[in-house]
Amino acid sequence: MSIASEHKPLGKQVTGSLNMLSPIVELNVGGEMYTTTLSTLKKHPGSKLAEMFTGQPKLRTDSEGRFFIDRPGTYFKYILEYLRSNQVPTQCVQDVYKEALFYDIEPLIKQLEDSPQIFGELVARRQFLACVPNYNENIELMIRIARAEAFASRQSSIIVCVVRTEEDAARCQDALNSLDVDKKSVVKFGPWKAVPSISDLLDCIQMDIEAKGYKISFQPHVTEKGFRFKSHDFFYKFLFTWW
C-alpha cells in the first residue's frame, strides 16, 4: 500500500468512527478549501468545532468528499492559525470574533475580547447604548419611516429628538408641541445616565444604521425664527440617501 493511500484525507471517507480514519482532514468552508489535521480541529475539546469531528461525522460533504461547513471561509484561516500556533489575529478582528463565537473556541473568544476593537465595542459602546432606552427599537423605527418616505425620492429625512437628562426631556416635549412636523414621525432618544454626550449618541446612530447598509448623514434641524428653543439643542435631521 502506498503512503498516499495510507493517509487518504478524512473528507474522502465518511463511514465509521472518525478516530479510526486518517488524521488528515480536507475542509470546504463556505467555498474556501483547507487541509489540516484532526488533532488541530479537536485542540479545544469543549468547542463546537471539536464536537463536529468527534465520534461519527456530523457534517455533510461536498462533491469531492470534503467536509463542508456553511460559514464564511475567508475568516476560517485565522481560526486555523490560532489552533495551530495560538496566534491571535490582528486583522478582521470583528469578523473573526463572530466565527470564534460560532465555533465556541473559548480561549480565542476571551483573547479577542481583550483586543482594542472588541473591548471598545463590548465594554464601552454597547454598555453606553444599553443605558439609552429603546435604542435598537428606535434605530429600526428610523429605518421604517425612511423607507416609507422613499417613494420617488432621492432622500428621506427623519427628525430625531435627542435628550440627555429628564429636564431636557420635559423641555423637548414643549419644543416638540411647537415643531411644525408630524409628531408621530419624530424619533426620540434618551434620556440616559452615562458619560457619553449627545454627539457620541448621534455618531452611534449613524454607525449602526450604516452597518445595515444604508447611506446616512445628519445635521442640526434648524427651524424658523421666533421658535422658543434653539432647535439644535434637541432636534437633528437624518438624511437617508437612496441613489
C-alpha atoms as a PDB file:
ATOM      1  CA  MET A   1       0.000   0.000   0.000  1.00  0.00           C
ATOM      2  CA  SER A   2       1.401   3.418  -0.956  1.00  0.00           C
ATOM      3  CA  ILE A   3       1.953   6.244   1.533  1.00  0.00           C
ATOM      4  CA  ALA A   4      -0.710   8.311  -0.274  1.00  0.00           C
ATOM      5  CA  SER A   5      -3.355   5.645   0.203  1.00  0.00           C
ATOM      6  CA  GLU A   6      -2.457   5.230   3.881  1.00  0.00           C
ATOM      7  CA  HIS A   7      -3.088   8.919   4.504  1.00  0.00           C
ATOM      8  CA  LYS A   8      -6.241   9.431   2.466  1.00  0.00           C
ATOM      9  CA  PRO A   9      -7.881  12.643   3.758  1.00  0.00           C
ATOM     10  CA  LEU A  10     -10.783  12.314   6.151  1.00  0.00           C
ATOM     11  CA  GLY A  11     -13.085  14.105   3.775  1.00  0.00           C
ATOM     12  CA  LYS A  12     -12.853  11.183   1.344  1.00  0.00           C
ATOM     13  CA  GLN A  13     -14.052   8.680   3.949  1.00  0.00           C
ATOM     14  CA  VAL A  14     -17.242   9.388   5.843  1.00  0.00           C
ATOM     15  CA  THR A  15     -18.157   5.986   7.223  1.00  0.00           C
ATOM     16  CA  GLY A  16     -17.168   4.606  10.590  1.00  0.00           C
ATOM     17  CA  SER A  17     -15.682   6.399  13.575  1.00  0.00           C
ATOM     18  CA  LEU A  18     -13.504   9.426  12.891  1.00  0.00           C
ATOM     19  CA  ASN A  19     -10.989   8.128  15.381  1.00  0.00           C
ATOM     20  CA  MET A  20     -10.311   5.145  13.080  1.00  0.00           C
ATOM     21  CA  LEU A  21      -9.607   7.231   9.981  1.00  0.00           C
ATOM     22  CA  SER A  22      -6.651   9.207   8.689  1.00  0.00           C
ATOM     23  CA  PRO A  23      -5.587  12.233  10.771  1.00  0.00           C
ATOM     24  CA  ILE A  24      -5.547  14.448   7.642  1.00  0.00           C
ATOM     25  CA  VAL A  25      -8.758  16.423   7.076  1.00  0.00           C
ATOM     26  CA  GLU A  26      -9.923  18.272   3.984  1.00  0.00           C
ATOM     27  CA  LEU A  27     -12.485  21.024   4.544  1.00  0.00           C
ATOM     28  CA  ASN A  28     -14.707  23.164   2.377  1.00  0.00           C
ATOM     29  CA  VAL A  29     -15.620  26.199   4.478  1.00  0.00           C
ATOM     30  CA  GLY A  30     -18.052  28.372   2.554  1.00  0.00           C
ATOM     31  CA  GLY A  31     -16.240  27.606  -0.710  1.00  0.00           C
ATOM     32  CA  GLU A  32     -12.714  28.051   0.692  1.00  0.00           C
ATOM     33  CA  MET A  33     -10.635  24.844   0.809  1.00  0.00           C
ATOM     34  CA  TYR A  34      -8.445  23.933   3.771  1.00  0.00           C
ATOM     35  CA  THR A  35      -6.310  20.959   4.728  1.00  0.00           C
ATOM     36  CA  THR A  36      -5.428  20.387   8.367  1.00  0.00           C
ATOM     37  CA  THR A  37      -5.223  17.648  10.954  1.00  0.00           C
ATOM     38  CA  LEU A  38      -7.875  16.111  13.138  1.00  0.00           C
ATOM     39  CA  SER A  39      -5.859  16.967  16.242  1.00  0.00           C
ATOM     40  CA  THR A  40      -5.807  20.652  15.256  1.00  0.00           C
ATOM     41  CA  LEU A  41      -9.591  20.756  14.850  1.00  0.00           C
ATOM     42  CA  LYS A  42     -10.053  18.981  18.203  1.00  0.00           C
ATOM     43  CA  LYS A  43      -7.483  21.069  20.080  1.00  0.00           C
ATOM     44  CA  HIS A  44     -10.163  22.532  22.379  1.00  0.00           C
ATOM     45  CA  PRO A  45     -12.402  19.566  23.290  1.00  0.00           C
ATOM     46  CA  GLY A  46     -15.266  21.658  24.638  1.00  0.00           C
ATOM     47  CA  SER A  47     -15.644  23.699  21.448  1.00  0.00           C
ATOM     48  CA  LYS A  48     -18.340  23.258  18.820  1.00  0.00           C
ATOM     49  CA  LEU A  49     -15.596  22.785  16.227  1.00  0.00           C
ATOM     50  CA  ALA A  50     -14.149  19.841  18.140  1.00  0.00           C
ATOM     51  CA  GLU A  51     -17.599  18.308  18.522  1.00  0.00           C
ATOM     52  CA  MET A  52     -18.051  18.402  14.740  1.00  0.00           C
ATOM     53  CA  PHE A  53     -15.160  15.945  14.438  1.00  0.00           C
ATOM     54  CA  THR A  54     -15.747  13.765  17.470  1.00  0.00           C
ATOM     55  CA  GLY A  55     -17.310  10.310  17.063  1.00  0.00           C
ATOM     56  CA  GLN A  56     -19.430   9.886  13.942  1.00  0.00           C
ATOM     57  CA  PRO A  57     -19.067  12.614  11.267  1.00  0.00           C
ATOM     58  CA  LYS A  58     -21.617  15.375  11.927  1.00  0.00           C
ATOM     59  CA  LEU A  59     -21.051  17.276   8.679  1.00  0.00           C
ATOM     60  CA  ARG A  60     -22.144  16.904   5.090  1.00  0.00           C
ATOM     61  CA  THR A  61     -19.566  16.502   2.359  1.00  0.00           C
ATOM     62  CA  ASP A  62     -19.207  18.325  -0.952  1.00  0.00           C
ATOM     63  CA  SER A  63     -18.941  16.661  -4.370  1.00  0.00           C
ATOM     64  CA  GLU A  64     -15.250  15.974  -3.756  1.00  0.00           C
ATOM     65  CA  GLY A  65     -15.864  14.371  -0.383  1.00  0.00           C
ATOM     66  CA  ARG A  66     -14.531  17.294   1.672  1.00  0.00           C
ATOM     67  CA  PHE A  67     -16.321  18.067   4.919  1.00  0.00           C
ATOM     68  CA  PHE A  68     -18.481  21.131   4.365  1.00  0.00           C
ATOM     69  CA  ILE A  69     -19.007  23.921   6.921  1.00  0.00           C
ATOM     70  CA  ASP A  70     -21.501  26.569   5.865  1.00  0.00           C
ATOM     71  CA  ARG A  71     -19.652  29.566   7.304  1.00  0.00           C
ATOM     72  CA  PRO A  72     -17.555  32.419   5.797  1.00  0.00           C
ATOM     73  CA  GLY A  73     -14.423  30.681   4.588  1.00  0.00           C
ATOM     74  CA  THR A  74     -12.304  33.832   4.449  1.00  0.00           C
ATOM     75  CA  TYR A  75     -12.024  34.052   8.226  1.00  0.00           C
ATOM     76  CA  PHE A  76     -11.520  30.354   8.913  1.00  0.00           C
ATOM     77  CA  LYS A  77      -7.812  30.741   8.145  1.00  0.00           C
ATOM     78  CA  TYR A  78      -7.487  32.926  11.251  1.00  0.00           C
ATOM     79  CA  ILE A  79      -9.245  30.260  13.297  1.00  0.00           C
ATOM     80  CA  LEU A  80      -6.764  27.677  11.994  1.00  0.00           C
ATOM     81  CA  GLU A  81      -3.794  29.951  12.691  1.00  0.00           C
ATOM     82  CA  TYR A  82      -4.897  30.214  16.286  1.00  0.00           C
ATOM     83  CA  LEU A  83      -5.455  26.474  16.646  1.00  0.00           C
ATOM     84  CA  ARG A  84      -2.067  25.713  15.118  1.00  0.00           C
ATOM     85  CA  SER A  85       0.116  28.295  16.835  1.00  0.00           C
ATOM     86  CA  ASN A  86      -2.022  30.202  19.392  1.00  0.00           C
ATOM     87  CA  GLN A  87      -1.606  33.294  17.215  1.00  0.00           C
ATOM     88  CA  VAL A  88      -4.395  35.775  17.917  1.00  0.00           C
ATOM     89  CA  PRO A  89      -5.419  37.594  14.716  1.00  0.00           C
ATOM     90  CA  THR A  90      -4.954  41.335  14.415  1.00  0.00           C
ATOM     91  CA  GLN A  91      -6.858  41.636  11.111  1.00  0.00           C
ATOM     92  CA  CYS A  92     -10.615  41.354  10.546  1.00  0.00           C
ATOM     93  CA  VAL A  93     -10.994  41.136  14.327  1.00  0.00           C
ATOM     94  CA  GLN A  94     -14.742  41.791  14.425  1.00  0.00           C
ATOM     95  CA  ASP A  95     -15.441  39.089  11.839  1.00  0.00           C
ATOM     96  CA  VAL A  96     -13.069  36.564  13.384  1.00  0.00           C
ATOM     97  CA  TYR A  97     -14.727  37.203  16.744  1.00  0.00           C
ATOM     98  CA  LYS A  98     -18.100  36.208  15.241  1.00  0.00           C
ATOM     99  CA  GLU A  99     -16.559  32.984  13.935  1.00  0.00           C
ATOM    100  CA  ALA A 100     -14.877  32.242  17.263  1.00  0.00           C
ATOM    101  CA  LEU A 101     -18.292  32.611  18.912  1.00  0.00           C
ATOM    102  CA  PHE A 102     -19.863  30.258  16.368  1.00  0.00           C
ATOM    103  CA  TYR A 103     -17.186  27.596  16.828  1.00  0.00           C
ATOM    104  CA  ASP A 104     -17.262  28.252  20.591  1.00  0.00           C
ATOM    105  CA  ILE A 105     -13.479  28.389  20.977  1.00  0.00           C
ATOM    106  CA  GLU A 106     -13.445  29.854  24.485  1.00  0.00           C
ATOM    107  CA  PRO A 107      -9.724  30.780  24.800  1.00  0.00           C
ATOM    108  CA  LEU A 108      -9.782  32.653  21.475  1.00  0.00           C
ATOM    109  CA  ILE A 109     -13.032  34.399  22.406  1.00  0.00           C
ATOM    110  CA  LYS A 110     -11.507  35.689  25.643  1.00  0.00           C
ATOM    111  CA  GLN A 111      -8.319  36.894  23.966  1.00  0.00           C
ATOM    112  CA  LEU A 112     -10.234  38.667  21.214  1.00  0.00           C
ATOM    113  CA  GLU A 113     -12.430  40.355  23.808  1.00  0.00           C
ATOM    114  CA  ASP A 114      -9.256  41.876  25.246  1.00  0.00           C
ATOM    115  CA  SER A 115      -8.333  43.385  21.867  1.00  0.00           C
ATOM    116  CA  PRO A 116      -8.937  47.140  21.490  1.00  0.00           C
ATOM    117  CA  GLN A 117     -11.565  46.643  18.780  1.00  0.00           C
ATOM    118  CA  ILE A 118     -13.760  44.189  20.684  1.00  0.00           C
ATOM    119  CA  PHE A 119     -13.095  45.685  24.109  1.00  0.00           C
ATOM    120  CA  GLY A 120     -14.164  49.117  22.902  1.00  0.00           C
ATOM    121  CA  GLU A 121     -17.329  47.745  21.308  1.00  0.00           C
ATOM    122  CA  LEU A 122     -18.415  45.390  24.114  1.00  0.00           C
ATOM    123  CA  VAL A 123     -17.292  47.262  27.209  1.00  0.00           C
ATOM    124  CA  ALA A 124     -17.585  50.888  26.125  1.00  0.00           C
ATOM    125  CA  ARG A 125     -20.022  51.472  23.273  1.00  0.00           C
ATOM    126  CA  ARG A 126     -22.530  48.680  23.902  1.00  0.00           C
ATOM    127  CA  GLN A 127     -22.624  49.395  27.620  1.00  0.00           C
ATOM    128  CA  PHE A 128     -23.367  53.044  26.859  1.00  0.00           C
ATOM    129  CA  LEU A 129     -26.133  52.158  24.399  1.00  0.00           C
ATOM    130  CA  ALA A 130     -27.640  49.798  26.955  1.00  0.00           C
ATOM    131  CA  CYS A 131     -28.271  52.926  29.054  1.00  0.00           C
ATOM    132  CA  VAL A 132     -30.273  54.561  26.254  1.00  0.00           C
ATOM    133  CA  PRO A 133     -33.918  53.401  26.477  1.00  0.00           C
ATOM    134  CA  ASN A 134     -35.247  51.582  23.382  1.00  0.00           C
ATOM    135  CA  TYR A 135     -32.106  52.336  21.373  1.00  0.00           C
ATOM    136  CA  ASN A 136     -32.318  49.349  18.997  1.00  0.00           C
ATOM    137  CA  GLU A 137     -36.081  49.739  18.582  1.00  0.00           C
ATOM    138  CA  ASN A 138     -35.612  53.412  17.662  1.00  0.00           C
ATOM    139  CA  ILE A 139     -32.980  52.526  15.068  1.00  0.00           C
ATOM    140  CA  GLU A 140     -35.446  50.147  13.428  1.00  0.00           C
ATOM    141  CA  LEU A 141     -38.194  52.789  13.648  1.00  0.00           C
ATOM    142  CA  MET A 142     -35.995  55.328  11.852  1.00  0.00           C
ATOM    143  CA  ILE A 143     -35.361  52.838   9.061  1.00  0.00           C
ATOM    144  CA  ARG A 144     -39.058  52.009   8.692  1.00  0.00           C
ATOM    145  CA  ILE A 145     -40.029  55.683   8.486  1.00  0.00           C
ATOM    146  CA  ALA A 146     -37.251  56.417   5.997  1.00  0.00           C
ATOM    147  CA  ARG A 147     -38.280  53.532   3.752  1.00  0.00           C
ATOM    148  CA  ALA A 148     -41.921  54.602   3.894  1.00  0.00           C
ATOM    149  CA  GLU A 149     -40.938  58.083   2.686  1.00  0.00           C
ATOM    150  CA  ALA A 150     -38.595  56.880  -0.062  1.00  0.00           C
ATOM    151  CA  PHE A 151     -41.163  56.617  -2.871  1.00  0.00           C
ATOM    152  CA  ALA A 152     -39.992  58.572  -5.949  1.00  0.00           C
ATOM    153  CA  SER A 153     -37.447  60.414  -3.808  1.00  0.00           C
ATOM    154  CA  ARG A 154     -33.688  60.526  -3.683  1.00  0.00           C
ATOM    155  CA  GLN A 155     -33.590  61.172   0.055  1.00  0.00           C
ATOM    156  CA  SER A 156     -35.718  60.548   3.114  1.00  0.00           C
ATOM    157  CA  SER A 157     -35.410  62.912   6.059  1.00  0.00           C
ATOM    158  CA  ILE A 158     -36.072  61.833   9.632  1.00  0.00           C
ATOM    159  CA  ILE A 159     -36.304  64.240  12.567  1.00  0.00           C
ATOM    160  CA  VAL A 160     -34.669  62.853  15.708  1.00  0.00           C
ATOM    161  CA  CYS A 161     -35.085  64.317  19.182  1.00  0.00           C
ATOM    162  CA  VAL A 162     -32.122  63.641  21.484  1.00  0.00           C
ATOM    163  CA  VAL A 163     -32.312  64.431  25.191  1.00  0.00           C
ATOM    164  CA  ARG A 164     -29.698  63.537  27.745  1.00  0.00           C
ATOM    165  CA  THR A 165     -31.479  64.447  31.014  1.00  0.00           C
ATOM    166  CA  GLU A 166     -35.020  64.269  32.389  1.00  0.00           C
ATOM    167  CA  GLU A 167     -35.073  68.075  32.476  1.00  0.00           C
ATOM    168  CA  ASP A 168     -34.181  68.217  28.790  1.00  0.00           C
ATOM    169  CA  ALA A 169     -36.881  65.640  28.077  1.00  0.00           C
ATOM    170  CA  ALA A 170     -39.530  67.962  29.541  1.00  0.00           C
ATOM    171  CA  ARG A 171     -38.196  70.956  27.608  1.00  0.00           C
ATOM    172  CA  CYS A 172     -38.038  68.867  24.452  1.00  0.00           C
ATOM    173  CA  GLN A 173     -41.692  67.918  24.798  1.00  0.00           C
ATOM    174  CA  ASP A 174     -42.631  71.603  24.952  1.00  0.00           C
ATOM    175  CA  ALA A 175     -40.492  72.249  21.895  1.00  0.00           C
ATOM    176  CA  LEU A 176     -41.997  69.276  20.079  1.00  0.00           C
ATOM    177  CA  ASN A 177     -45.502  70.678  20.551  1.00  0.00           C
ATOM    178  CA  SER A 178     -44.410  73.809  18.693  1.00  0.00           C
ATOM    179  CA  LEU A 179     -42.474  71.991  15.993  1.00  0.00           C
ATOM    180  CA  ASP A 180     -44.009  72.176  12.520  1.00  0.00           C
ATOM    181  CA  VAL A 181     -43.666  68.469  11.685  1.00  0.00           C
ATOM    182  CA  ASP A 182     -45.716  65.310  12.060  1.00  0.00           C
ATOM    183  CA  LYS A 183     -45.137  64.453  15.729  1.00  0.00           C
ATOM    184  CA  LYS A 184     -45.534  60.731  15.062  1.00  0.00           C
ATOM    185  CA  SER A 185     -42.569  60.784  12.688  1.00  0.00           C
ATOM    186  CA  VAL A 186     -40.158  62.266  15.262  1.00  0.00           C
ATOM    187  CA  VAL A 187     -37.974  59.559  16.831  1.00  0.00           C
ATOM    188  CA  LYS A 188     -36.881  60.288  20.399  1.00  0.00           C
ATOM    189  CA  PHE A 189     -33.655  59.048  22.016  1.00  0.00           C
ATOM    190  CA  GLY A 190     -32.901  59.411  25.731  1.00  0.00           C
ATOM    191  CA  PRO A 191     -32.584  60.411  28.427  1.00  0.00           C
ATOM    192  CA  TRP A 192     -29.653  58.345  29.727  1.00  0.00           C
ATOM    193  CA  LYS A 193     -27.333  58.204  32.718  1.00  0.00           C
ATOM    194  CA  ALA A 194     -23.872  57.755  31.273  1.00  0.00           C
ATOM    195  CA  VAL A 195     -20.828  59.867  30.436  1.00  0.00           C
ATOM    196  CA  PRO A 196     -21.077  59.944  26.604  1.00  0.00           C
ATOM    197  CA  SER A 197     -22.547  63.096  25.104  1.00  0.00           C
ATOM    198  CA  ILE A 198     -25.304  63.796  22.591  1.00  0.00           C
ATOM    199  CA  SER A 199     -22.721  63.935  19.801  1.00  0.00           C
ATOM    200  CA  ASP A 200     -21.493  60.487  20.861  1.00  0.00           C
ATOM    201  CA  LEU A 201     -25.030  59.131  20.583  1.00  0.00           C
ATOM    202  CA  LEU A 202     -25.532  60.740  17.184  1.00  0.00           C
ATOM    203  CA  ASP A 203     -22.326  59.077  15.975  1.00  0.00           C
ATOM    204  CA  CYS A 204     -23.588  55.723  17.287  1.00  0.00           C
ATOM    205  CA  ILE A 205     -26.890  56.121  15.449  1.00  0.00           C
ATOM    206  CA  GLN A 206     -25.094  56.867  12.193  1.00  0.00           C
ATOM    207  CA  MET A 207     -22.645  53.997  12.737  1.00  0.00           C
ATOM    208  CA  ASP A 208     -25.333  51.410  13.436  1.00  0.00           C
ATOM    209  CA  ILE A 209     -27.557  52.434  10.531  1.00  0.00           C
ATOM    210  CA  GLU A 210     -24.599  52.462   8.127  1.00  0.00           C
ATOM    211  CA  ALA A 211     -23.707  48.973   9.392  1.00  0.00           C
ATOM    212  CA  LYS A 212     -27.067  47.846   7.981  1.00  0.00           C
ATOM    213  CA  GLY A 213     -26.046  49.077   4.523  1.00  0.00           C
ATOM    214  CA  TYR A 214     -27.737  52.492   4.423  1.00  0.00           C
ATOM    215  CA  LYS A 215     -26.110  55.759   3.366  1.00  0.00           C
ATOM    216  CA  ILE A 216     -26.938  58.320   6.021  1.00  0.00           C
ATOM    217  CA  SER A 217     -25.851  61.729   7.312  1.00  0.00           C
ATOM    218  CA  PHE A 218     -27.156  64.134   9.924  1.00  0.00           C
ATOM    219  CA  GLN A 219     -27.182  67.807  10.831  1.00  0.00           C
ATOM    220  CA  PRO A 220     -28.909  70.045  13.381  1.00  0.00           C
ATOM    221  CA  HIS A 221     -32.528  70.689  12.491  1.00  0.00           C
ATOM    222  CA  VAL A 222     -32.984  74.449  12.211  1.00  0.00           C
ATOM    223  CA  THR A 223     -36.490  75.875  12.493  1.00  0.00           C
ATOM    224  CA  GLU A 224     -37.957  79.233  11.702  1.00  0.00           C
ATOM    225  CA  LYS A 225     -37.032  82.347  13.681  1.00  0.00           C
ATOM    226  CA  GLY A 226     -39.061  83.011  16.764  1.00  0.00           C
ATOM    227  CA  PHE A 227     -39.021  79.407  17.906  1.00  0.00           C
ATOM    228  CA  ARG A 228     -38.934  79.343  21.729  1.00  0.00           C
ATOM    229  CA  PHE A 229     -35.968  76.988  21.930  1.00  0.00           C
ATOM    230  CA  LYS A 230     -32.873  76.606  19.830  1.00  0.00           C
ATOM    231  CA  SER A 231     -33.961  73.578  17.809  1.00  0.00           C
ATOM    232  CA  HIS A 232     -30.430  72.207  17.569  1.00  0.00           C
ATOM    233  CA  ASP A 233     -30.488  71.744  21.353  1.00  0.00           C
ATOM    234  CA  PHE A 234     -32.761  68.748  20.770  1.00  0.00           C
ATOM    235  CA  PHE A 235     -33.578  68.134  17.107  1.00  0.00           C
ATOM    236  CA  TYR A 236     -31.447  66.678  14.352  1.00  0.00           C
ATOM    237  CA  LYS A 237     -32.264  65.803  10.771  1.00  0.00           C
ATOM    238  CA  PHE A 238     -31.017  62.455   9.486  1.00  0.00           C
ATOM    239  CA  LEU A 239     -30.894  62.059   5.700  1.00  0.00           C
ATOM    240  CA  PHE A 240     -31.131  58.634   4.072  1.00  0.00           C
ATOM    241  CA  THR A 241     -29.780  58.815   0.519  1.00  0.00           C
ATOM    242  CA  TRP A 242     -31.143  56.150  -1.814  1.00  0.00           C
ATOM    243  CA  TRP A 243     -29.411  56.920  -5.108  1.00  0.00           C
END
